[in-house]
PDB file of C-alpha atoms in Angstrom:
ATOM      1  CA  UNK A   1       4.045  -9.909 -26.398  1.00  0.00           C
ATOM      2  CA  UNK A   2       2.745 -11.768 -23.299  1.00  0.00           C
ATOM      3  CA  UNK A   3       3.109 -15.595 -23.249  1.00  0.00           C
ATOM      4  CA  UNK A   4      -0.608 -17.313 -23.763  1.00  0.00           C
ATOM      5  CA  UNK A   5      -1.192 -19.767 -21.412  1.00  0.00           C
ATOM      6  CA  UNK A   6      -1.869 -23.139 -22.488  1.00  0.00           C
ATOM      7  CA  UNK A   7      -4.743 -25.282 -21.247  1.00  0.00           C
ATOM      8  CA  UNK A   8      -5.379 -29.110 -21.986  1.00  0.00           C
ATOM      9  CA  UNK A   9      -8.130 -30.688 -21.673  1.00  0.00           C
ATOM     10  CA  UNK A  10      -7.914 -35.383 -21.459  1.00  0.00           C
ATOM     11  CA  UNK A  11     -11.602 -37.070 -21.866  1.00  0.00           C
ATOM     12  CA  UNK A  12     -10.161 -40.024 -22.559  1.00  0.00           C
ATOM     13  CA  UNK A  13     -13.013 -42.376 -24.340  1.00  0.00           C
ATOM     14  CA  UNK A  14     -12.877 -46.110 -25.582  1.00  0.00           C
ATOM     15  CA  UNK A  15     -12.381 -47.261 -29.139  1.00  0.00           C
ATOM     16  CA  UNK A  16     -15.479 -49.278 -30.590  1.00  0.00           C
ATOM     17  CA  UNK A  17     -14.698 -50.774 -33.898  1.00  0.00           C
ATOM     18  CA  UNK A  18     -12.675 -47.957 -34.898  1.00  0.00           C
ATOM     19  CA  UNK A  19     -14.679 -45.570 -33.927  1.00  0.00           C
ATOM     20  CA  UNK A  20     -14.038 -42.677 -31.360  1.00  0.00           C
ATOM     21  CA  UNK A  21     -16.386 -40.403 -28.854  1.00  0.00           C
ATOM     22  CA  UNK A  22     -16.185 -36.967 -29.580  1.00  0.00           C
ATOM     23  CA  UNK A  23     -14.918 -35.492 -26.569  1.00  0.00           C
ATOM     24  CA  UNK A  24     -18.364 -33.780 -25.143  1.00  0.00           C
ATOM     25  CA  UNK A  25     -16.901 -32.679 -21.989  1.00  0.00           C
ATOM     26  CA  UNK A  26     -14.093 -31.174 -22.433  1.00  0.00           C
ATOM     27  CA  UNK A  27     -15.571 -29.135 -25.400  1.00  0.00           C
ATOM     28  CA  UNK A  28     -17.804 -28.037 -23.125  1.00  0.00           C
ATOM     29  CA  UNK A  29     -15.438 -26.951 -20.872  1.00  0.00           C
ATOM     30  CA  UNK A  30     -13.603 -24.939 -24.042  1.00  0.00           C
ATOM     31  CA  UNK A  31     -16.308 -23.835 -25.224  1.00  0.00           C
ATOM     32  CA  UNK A  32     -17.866 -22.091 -21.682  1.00  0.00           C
ATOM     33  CA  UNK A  33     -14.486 -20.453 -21.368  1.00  0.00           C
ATOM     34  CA  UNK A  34     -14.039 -19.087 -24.896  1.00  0.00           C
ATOM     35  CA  UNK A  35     -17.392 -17.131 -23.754  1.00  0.00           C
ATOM     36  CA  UNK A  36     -17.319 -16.376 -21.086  1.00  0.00           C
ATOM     37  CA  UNK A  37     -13.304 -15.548 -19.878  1.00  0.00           C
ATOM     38  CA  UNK A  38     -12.623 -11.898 -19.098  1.00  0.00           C
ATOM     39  CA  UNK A  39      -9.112 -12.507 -20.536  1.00  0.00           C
ATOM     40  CA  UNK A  40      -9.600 -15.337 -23.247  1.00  0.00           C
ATOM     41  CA  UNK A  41      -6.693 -13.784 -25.528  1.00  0.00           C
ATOM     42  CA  UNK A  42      -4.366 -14.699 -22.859  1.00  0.00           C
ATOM     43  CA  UNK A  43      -5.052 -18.548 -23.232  1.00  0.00           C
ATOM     44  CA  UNK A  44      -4.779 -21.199 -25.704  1.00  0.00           C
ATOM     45  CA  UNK A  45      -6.406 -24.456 -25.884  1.00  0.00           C
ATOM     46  CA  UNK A  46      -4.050 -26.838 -26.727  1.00  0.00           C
ATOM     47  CA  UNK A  47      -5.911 -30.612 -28.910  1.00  0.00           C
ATOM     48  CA  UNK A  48      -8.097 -32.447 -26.393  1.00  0.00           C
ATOM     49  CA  UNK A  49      -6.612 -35.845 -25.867  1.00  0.00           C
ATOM     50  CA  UNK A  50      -9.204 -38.202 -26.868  1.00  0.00           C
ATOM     51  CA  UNK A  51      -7.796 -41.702 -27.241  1.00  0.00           C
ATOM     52  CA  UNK A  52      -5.806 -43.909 -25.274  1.00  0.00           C
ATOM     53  CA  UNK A  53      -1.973 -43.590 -25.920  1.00  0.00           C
ATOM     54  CA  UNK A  54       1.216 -44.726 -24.508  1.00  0.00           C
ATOM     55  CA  UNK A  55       0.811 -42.498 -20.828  1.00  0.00           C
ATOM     56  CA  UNK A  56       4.725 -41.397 -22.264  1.00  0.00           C
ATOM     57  CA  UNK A  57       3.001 -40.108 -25.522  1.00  0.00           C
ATOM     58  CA  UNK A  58       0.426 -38.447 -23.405  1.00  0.00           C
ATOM     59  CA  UNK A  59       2.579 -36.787 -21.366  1.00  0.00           C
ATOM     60  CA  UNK A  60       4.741 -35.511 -24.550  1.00  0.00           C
ATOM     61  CA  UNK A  61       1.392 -34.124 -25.703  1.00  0.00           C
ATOM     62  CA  UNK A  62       1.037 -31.977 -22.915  1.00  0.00           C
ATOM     63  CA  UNK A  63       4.795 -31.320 -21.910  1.00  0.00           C
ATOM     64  CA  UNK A  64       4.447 -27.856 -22.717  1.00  0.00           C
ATOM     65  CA  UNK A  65       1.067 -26.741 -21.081  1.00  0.00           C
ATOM     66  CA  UNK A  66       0.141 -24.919 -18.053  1.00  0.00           C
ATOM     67  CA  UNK A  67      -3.458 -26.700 -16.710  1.00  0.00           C
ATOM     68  CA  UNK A  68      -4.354 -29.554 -17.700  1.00  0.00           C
ATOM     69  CA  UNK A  69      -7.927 -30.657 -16.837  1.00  0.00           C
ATOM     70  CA  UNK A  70      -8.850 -34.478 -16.739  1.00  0.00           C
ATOM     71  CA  UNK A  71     -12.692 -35.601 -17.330  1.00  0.00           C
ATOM     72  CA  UNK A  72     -12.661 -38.997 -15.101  1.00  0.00           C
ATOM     73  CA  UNK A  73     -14.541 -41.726 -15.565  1.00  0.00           C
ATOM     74  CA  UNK A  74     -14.069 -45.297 -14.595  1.00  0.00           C
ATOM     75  CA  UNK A  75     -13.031 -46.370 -17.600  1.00  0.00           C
ATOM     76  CA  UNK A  76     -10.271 -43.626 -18.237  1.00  0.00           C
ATOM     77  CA  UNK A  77      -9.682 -42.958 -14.081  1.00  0.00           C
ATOM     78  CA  UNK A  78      -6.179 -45.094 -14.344  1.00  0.00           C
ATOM     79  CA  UNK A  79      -4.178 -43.832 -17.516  1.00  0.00           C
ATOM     80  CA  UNK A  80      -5.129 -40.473 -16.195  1.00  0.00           C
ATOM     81  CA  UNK A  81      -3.764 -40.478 -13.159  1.00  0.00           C
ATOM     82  CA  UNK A  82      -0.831 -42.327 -14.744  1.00  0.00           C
ATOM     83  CA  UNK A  83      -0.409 -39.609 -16.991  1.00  0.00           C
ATOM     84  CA  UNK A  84      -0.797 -36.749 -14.516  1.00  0.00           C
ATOM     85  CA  UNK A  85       1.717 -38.220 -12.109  1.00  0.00           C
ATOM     86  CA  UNK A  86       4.117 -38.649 -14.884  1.00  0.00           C
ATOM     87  CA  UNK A  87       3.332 -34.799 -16.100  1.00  0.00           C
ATOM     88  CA  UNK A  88       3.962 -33.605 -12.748  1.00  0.00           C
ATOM     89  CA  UNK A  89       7.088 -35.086 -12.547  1.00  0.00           C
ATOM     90  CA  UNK A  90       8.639 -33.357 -15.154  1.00  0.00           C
ATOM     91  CA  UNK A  91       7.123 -29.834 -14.495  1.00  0.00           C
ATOM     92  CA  UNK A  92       6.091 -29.128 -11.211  1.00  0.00           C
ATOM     93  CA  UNK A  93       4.970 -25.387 -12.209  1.00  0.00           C
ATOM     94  CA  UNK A  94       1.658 -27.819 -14.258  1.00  0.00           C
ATOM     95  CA  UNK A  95      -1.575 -27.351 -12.955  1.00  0.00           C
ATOM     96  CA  UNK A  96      -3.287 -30.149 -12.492  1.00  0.00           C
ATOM     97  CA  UNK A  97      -6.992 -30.490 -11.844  1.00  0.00           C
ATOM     98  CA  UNK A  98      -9.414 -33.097 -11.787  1.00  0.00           C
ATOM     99  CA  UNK A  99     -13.153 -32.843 -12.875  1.00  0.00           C
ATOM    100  CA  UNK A 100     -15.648 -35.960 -13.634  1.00  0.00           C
ATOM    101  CA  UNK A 101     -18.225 -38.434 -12.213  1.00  0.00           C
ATOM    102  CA  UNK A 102     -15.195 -40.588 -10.640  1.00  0.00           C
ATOM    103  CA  UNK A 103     -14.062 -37.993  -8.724  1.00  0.00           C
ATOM    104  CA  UNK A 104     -15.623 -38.456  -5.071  1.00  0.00           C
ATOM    105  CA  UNK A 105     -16.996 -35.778  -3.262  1.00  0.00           C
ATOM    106  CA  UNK A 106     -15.339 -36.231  -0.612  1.00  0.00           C
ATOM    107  CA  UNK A 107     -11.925 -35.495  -2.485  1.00  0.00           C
ATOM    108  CA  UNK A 108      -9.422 -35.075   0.815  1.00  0.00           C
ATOM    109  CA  UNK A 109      -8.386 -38.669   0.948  1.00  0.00           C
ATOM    110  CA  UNK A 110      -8.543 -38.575  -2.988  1.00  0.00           C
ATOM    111  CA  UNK A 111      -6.100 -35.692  -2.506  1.00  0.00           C
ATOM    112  CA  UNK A 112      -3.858 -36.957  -0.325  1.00  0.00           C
ATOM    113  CA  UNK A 113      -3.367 -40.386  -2.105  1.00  0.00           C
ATOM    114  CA  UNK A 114      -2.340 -38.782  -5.154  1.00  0.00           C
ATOM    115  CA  UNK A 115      -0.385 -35.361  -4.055  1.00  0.00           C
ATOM    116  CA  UNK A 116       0.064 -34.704  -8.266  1.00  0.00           C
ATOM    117  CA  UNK A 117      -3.396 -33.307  -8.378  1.00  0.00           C
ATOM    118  CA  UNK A 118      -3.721 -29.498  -7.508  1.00  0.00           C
ATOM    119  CA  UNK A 119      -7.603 -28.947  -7.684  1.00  0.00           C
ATOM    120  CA  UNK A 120     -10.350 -30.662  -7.716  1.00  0.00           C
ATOM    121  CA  UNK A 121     -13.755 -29.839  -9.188  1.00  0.00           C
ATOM    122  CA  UNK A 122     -17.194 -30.946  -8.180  1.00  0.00           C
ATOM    123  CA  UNK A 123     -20.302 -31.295 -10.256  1.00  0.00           C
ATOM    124  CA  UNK A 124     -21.078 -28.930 -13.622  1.00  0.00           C
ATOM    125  CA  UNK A 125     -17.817 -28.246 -14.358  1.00  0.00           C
ATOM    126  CA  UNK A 126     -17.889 -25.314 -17.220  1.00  0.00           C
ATOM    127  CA  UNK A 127     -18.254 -22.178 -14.334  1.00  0.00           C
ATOM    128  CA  UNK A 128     -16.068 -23.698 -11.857  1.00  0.00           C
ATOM    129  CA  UNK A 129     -13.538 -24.769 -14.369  1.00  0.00           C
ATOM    130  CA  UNK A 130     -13.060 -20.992 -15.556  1.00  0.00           C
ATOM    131  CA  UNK A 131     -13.580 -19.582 -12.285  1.00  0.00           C
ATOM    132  CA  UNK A 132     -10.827 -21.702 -11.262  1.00  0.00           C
ATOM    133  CA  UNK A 133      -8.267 -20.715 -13.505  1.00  0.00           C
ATOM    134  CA  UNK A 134      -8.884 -17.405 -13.712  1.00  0.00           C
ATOM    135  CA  UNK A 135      -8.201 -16.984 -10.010  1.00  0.00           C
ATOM    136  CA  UNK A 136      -4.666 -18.271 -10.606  1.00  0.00           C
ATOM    137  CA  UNK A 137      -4.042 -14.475 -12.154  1.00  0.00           C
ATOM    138  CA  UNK A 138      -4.079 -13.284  -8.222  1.00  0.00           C
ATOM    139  CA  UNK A 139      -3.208 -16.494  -6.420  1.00  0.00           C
ATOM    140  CA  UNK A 140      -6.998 -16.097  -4.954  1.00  0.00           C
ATOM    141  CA  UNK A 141      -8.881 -19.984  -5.095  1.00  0.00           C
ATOM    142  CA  UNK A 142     -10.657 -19.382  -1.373  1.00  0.00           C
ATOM    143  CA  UNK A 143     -13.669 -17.445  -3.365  1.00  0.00           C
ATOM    144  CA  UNK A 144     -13.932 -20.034  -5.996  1.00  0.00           C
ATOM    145  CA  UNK A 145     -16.890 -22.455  -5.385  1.00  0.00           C
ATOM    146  CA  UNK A 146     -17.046 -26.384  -6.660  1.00  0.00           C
ATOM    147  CA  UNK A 147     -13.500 -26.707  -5.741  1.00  0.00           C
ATOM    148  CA  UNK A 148     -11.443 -29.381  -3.539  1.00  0.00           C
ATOM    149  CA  UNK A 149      -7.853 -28.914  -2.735  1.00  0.00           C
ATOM    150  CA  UNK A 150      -4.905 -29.170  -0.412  1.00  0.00           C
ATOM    151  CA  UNK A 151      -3.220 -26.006   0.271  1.00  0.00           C
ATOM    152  CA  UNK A 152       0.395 -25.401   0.590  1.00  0.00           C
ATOM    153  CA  UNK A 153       0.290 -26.537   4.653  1.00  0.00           C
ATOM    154  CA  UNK A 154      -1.356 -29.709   3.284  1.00  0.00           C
ATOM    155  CA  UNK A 155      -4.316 -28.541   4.992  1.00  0.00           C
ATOM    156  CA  UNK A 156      -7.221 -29.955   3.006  1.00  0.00           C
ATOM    157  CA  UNK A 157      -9.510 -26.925   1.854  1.00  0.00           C
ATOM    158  CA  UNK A 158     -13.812 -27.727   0.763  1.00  0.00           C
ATOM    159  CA  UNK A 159     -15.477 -25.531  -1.127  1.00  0.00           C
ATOM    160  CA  UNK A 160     -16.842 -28.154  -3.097  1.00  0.00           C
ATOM    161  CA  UNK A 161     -20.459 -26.817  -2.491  1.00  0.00           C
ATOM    162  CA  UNK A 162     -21.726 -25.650  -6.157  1.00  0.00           C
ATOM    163  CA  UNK A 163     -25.296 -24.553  -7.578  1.00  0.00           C
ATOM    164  CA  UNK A 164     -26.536 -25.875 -10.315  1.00  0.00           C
ATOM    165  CA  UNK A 165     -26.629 -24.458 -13.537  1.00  0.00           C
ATOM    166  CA  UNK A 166     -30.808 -24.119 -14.192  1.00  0.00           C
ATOM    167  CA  UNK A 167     -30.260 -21.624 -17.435  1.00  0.00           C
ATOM    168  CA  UNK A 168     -28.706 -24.432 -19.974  1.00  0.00           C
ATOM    169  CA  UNK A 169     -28.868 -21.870 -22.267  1.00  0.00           C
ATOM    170  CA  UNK A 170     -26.013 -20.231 -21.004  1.00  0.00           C
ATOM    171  CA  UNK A 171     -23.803 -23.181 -22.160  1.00  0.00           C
ATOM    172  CA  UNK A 172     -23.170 -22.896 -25.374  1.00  0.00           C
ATOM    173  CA  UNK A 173     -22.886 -25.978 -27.798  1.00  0.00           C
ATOM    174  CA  UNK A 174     -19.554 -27.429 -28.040  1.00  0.00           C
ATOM    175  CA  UNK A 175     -20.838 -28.332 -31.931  1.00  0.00           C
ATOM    176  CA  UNK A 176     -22.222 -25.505 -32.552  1.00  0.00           C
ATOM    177  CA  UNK A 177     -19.920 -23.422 -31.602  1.00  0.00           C
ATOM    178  CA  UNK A 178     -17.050 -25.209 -33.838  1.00  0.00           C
ATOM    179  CA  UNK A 179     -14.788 -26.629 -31.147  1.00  0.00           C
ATOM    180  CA  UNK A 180     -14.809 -30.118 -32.553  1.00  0.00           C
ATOM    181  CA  UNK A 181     -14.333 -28.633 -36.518  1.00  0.00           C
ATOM    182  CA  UNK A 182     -10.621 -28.498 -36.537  1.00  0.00           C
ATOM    183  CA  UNK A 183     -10.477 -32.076 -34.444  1.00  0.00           C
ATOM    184  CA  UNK A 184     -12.551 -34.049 -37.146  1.00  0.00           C
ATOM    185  CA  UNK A 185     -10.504 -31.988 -39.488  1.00  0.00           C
ATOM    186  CA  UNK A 186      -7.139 -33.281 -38.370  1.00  0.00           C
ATOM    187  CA  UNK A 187      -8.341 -36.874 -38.548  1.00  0.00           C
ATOM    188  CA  UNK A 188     -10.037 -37.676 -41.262  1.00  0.00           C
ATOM    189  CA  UNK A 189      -9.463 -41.518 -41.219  1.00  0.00           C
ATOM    190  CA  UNK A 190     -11.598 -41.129 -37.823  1.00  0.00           C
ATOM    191  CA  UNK A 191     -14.893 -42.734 -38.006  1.00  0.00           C
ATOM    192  CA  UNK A 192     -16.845 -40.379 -34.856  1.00  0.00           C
ATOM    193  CA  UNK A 193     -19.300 -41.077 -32.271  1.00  0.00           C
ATOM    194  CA  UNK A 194     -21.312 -38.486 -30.589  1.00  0.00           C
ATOM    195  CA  UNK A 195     -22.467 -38.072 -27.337  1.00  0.00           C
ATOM    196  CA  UNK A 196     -26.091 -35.902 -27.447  1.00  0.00           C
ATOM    197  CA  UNK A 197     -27.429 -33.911 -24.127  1.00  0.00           C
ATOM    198  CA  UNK A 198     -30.761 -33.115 -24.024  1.00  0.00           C
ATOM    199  CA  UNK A 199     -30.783 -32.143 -20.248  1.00  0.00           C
ATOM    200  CA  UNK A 200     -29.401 -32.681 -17.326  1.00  0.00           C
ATOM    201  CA  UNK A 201     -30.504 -33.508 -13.813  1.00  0.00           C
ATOM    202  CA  UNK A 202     -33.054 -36.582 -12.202  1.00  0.00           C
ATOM    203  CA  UNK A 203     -35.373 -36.118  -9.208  1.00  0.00           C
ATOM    204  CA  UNK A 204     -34.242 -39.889  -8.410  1.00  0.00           C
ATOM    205  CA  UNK A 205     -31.279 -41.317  -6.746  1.00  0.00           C
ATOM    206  CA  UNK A 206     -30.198 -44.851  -8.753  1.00  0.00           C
ATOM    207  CA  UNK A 207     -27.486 -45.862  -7.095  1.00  0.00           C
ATOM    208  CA  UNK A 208     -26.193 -47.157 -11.068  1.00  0.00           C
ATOM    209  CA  UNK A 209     -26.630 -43.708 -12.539  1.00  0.00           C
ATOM    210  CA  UNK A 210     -24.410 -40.719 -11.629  1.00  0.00           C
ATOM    211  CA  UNK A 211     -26.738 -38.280 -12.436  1.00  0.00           C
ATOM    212  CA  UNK A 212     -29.704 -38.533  -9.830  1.00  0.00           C
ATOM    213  CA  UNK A 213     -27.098 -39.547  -6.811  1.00  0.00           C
ATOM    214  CA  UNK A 214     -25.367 -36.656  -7.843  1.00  0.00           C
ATOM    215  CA  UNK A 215     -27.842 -33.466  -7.614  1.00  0.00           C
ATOM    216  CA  UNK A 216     -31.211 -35.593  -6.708  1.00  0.00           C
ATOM    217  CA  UNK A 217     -33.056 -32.770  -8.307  1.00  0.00           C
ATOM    218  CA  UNK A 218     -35.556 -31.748 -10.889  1.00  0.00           C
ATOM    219  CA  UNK A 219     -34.449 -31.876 -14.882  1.00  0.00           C
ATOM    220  CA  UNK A 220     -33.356 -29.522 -16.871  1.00  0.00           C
ATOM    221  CA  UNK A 221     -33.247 -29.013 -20.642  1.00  0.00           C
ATOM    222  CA  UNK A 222     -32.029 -27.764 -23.134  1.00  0.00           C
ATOM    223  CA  UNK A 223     -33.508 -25.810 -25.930  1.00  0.00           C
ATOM    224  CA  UNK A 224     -35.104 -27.176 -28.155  1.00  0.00           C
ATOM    225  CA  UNK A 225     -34.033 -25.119 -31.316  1.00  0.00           C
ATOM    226  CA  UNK A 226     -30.795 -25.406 -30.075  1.00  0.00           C
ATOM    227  CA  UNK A 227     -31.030 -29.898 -30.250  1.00  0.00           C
ATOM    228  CA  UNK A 228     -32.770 -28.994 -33.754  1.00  0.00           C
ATOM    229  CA  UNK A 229     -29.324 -27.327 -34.796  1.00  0.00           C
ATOM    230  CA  UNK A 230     -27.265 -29.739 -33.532  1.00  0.00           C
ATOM    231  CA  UNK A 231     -29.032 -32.540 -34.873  1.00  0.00           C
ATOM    232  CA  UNK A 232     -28.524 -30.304 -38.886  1.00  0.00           C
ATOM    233  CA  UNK A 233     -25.215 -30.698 -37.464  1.00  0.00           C
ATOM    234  CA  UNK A 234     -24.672 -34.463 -36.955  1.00  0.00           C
ATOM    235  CA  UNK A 235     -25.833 -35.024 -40.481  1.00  0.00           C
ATOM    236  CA  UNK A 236     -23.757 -32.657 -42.231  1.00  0.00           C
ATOM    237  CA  UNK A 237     -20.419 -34.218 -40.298  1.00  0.00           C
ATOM    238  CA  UNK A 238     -21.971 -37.161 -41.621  1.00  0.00           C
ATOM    239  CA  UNK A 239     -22.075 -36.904 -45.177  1.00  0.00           C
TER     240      UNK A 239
END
């Protein structure tokens, strides 16, 4: 029987009074795969590391997986690239790639500062994410689009141009779809925040708010049956 290969996914989130963020992104990112993959029986999505831990804990976590993906923000952007050093260190064969508002668009100096990092990805990351990784089966990442990374002459390689995703339907709901279930399951002294999209995009460009600097175009939203679910779903974790 083939070997499944094993993805994590860090969103590392503060602690507020006990109480920790659900990690939206990166059950997005599971949850877009898990649809969409052409081969999804040949991975496995390893627990999402969600809280801040010894970077030695972390890396114990993942010390057995394949890709890890790190959503960075500034207030997680250190302790992950602490950890992914560290994970790199003791297996080079680790994919590494980097997703998130903090990473610049620019990436080739981010690249070259910290040589751990294998890929990264720009903008909505759930398409580029899979198409990613599924181009490791042939060795073949020139084709895949929303992508930064250094190839193996160090020779920095852009194809960080994406489109945006206007059909938000296509993404399904991380909640909906039961990736966090087995999560809130496993920690039931966890008191859970949740983080709520209703769309995505701004026609403005606040230099304080990722989003318009970022794609400076029109809005886009969700479903509105589909919030109506999700909210039936906040107050049943509730209770």
């Amino acid at each position: 029987m083939k070997k499944k290969i094993k993805i994590g996914i860090s969103q590392i989130n503060n602690c507020f009074s006990g109480a920790y963020y659900l990690p939206y992104a990166a059950g997005l990112i599971e949850s877009y795969f898990k649809k969409y993959s052409k081969n999804k029986k040949n991975y496995k999505f390893l627990e999402p590391l969600f809280k801040r831990v010894n970077v030695d804990d972390a890396v114990l976590f993942y010390s057995d997986a394949d890709i890890v993906g790190f959503s960075l923000y500034s207030w997680n952007e250190k302790i992950s690239l602490s950890i992914a050093k560290k994970l790199k260190a003791i297996n080079q064969n680790v994919k590494v790639i980097f997703g998130g508002p903090q990473v610049p668009n620019n990436a080739e100096k981010f690249l070259r500062k910290h040589k751990f990092i294998d890929y990264v990805v720009h903008g909505e990351g759930e398409k580029a994410f899979l198409d990613l990784v599924e181009s490791f089966e042939n060795n073949n990442t020139k084709d895949v689009g929303g992508i930064s990374w250094l190839d193996k002459f160090g020779i920095y390689q852009n194809n960080s141009e994406f489109s945006r995703i206007r059909e938000l339907s296509c993404i399904p709901s991380p909640y909906l779809s039961g990736i966090f279930d087995k999560l809130i399951e496993d920690y039931p002294e966890n008191e859970w925040l949740i983080l709520w999209e209703t769309n995505r995009g701004c026609p403005f460009k606040c230099t304080f708010c990722d989003w318009g600097s970022a794609t400076a175009s029109k809005v886009n939203k969700f479903d509105v049956e589909r919030l109506k679910l999700e909210i039936d779903w906040f107050s049943k974790k509730k209770d």
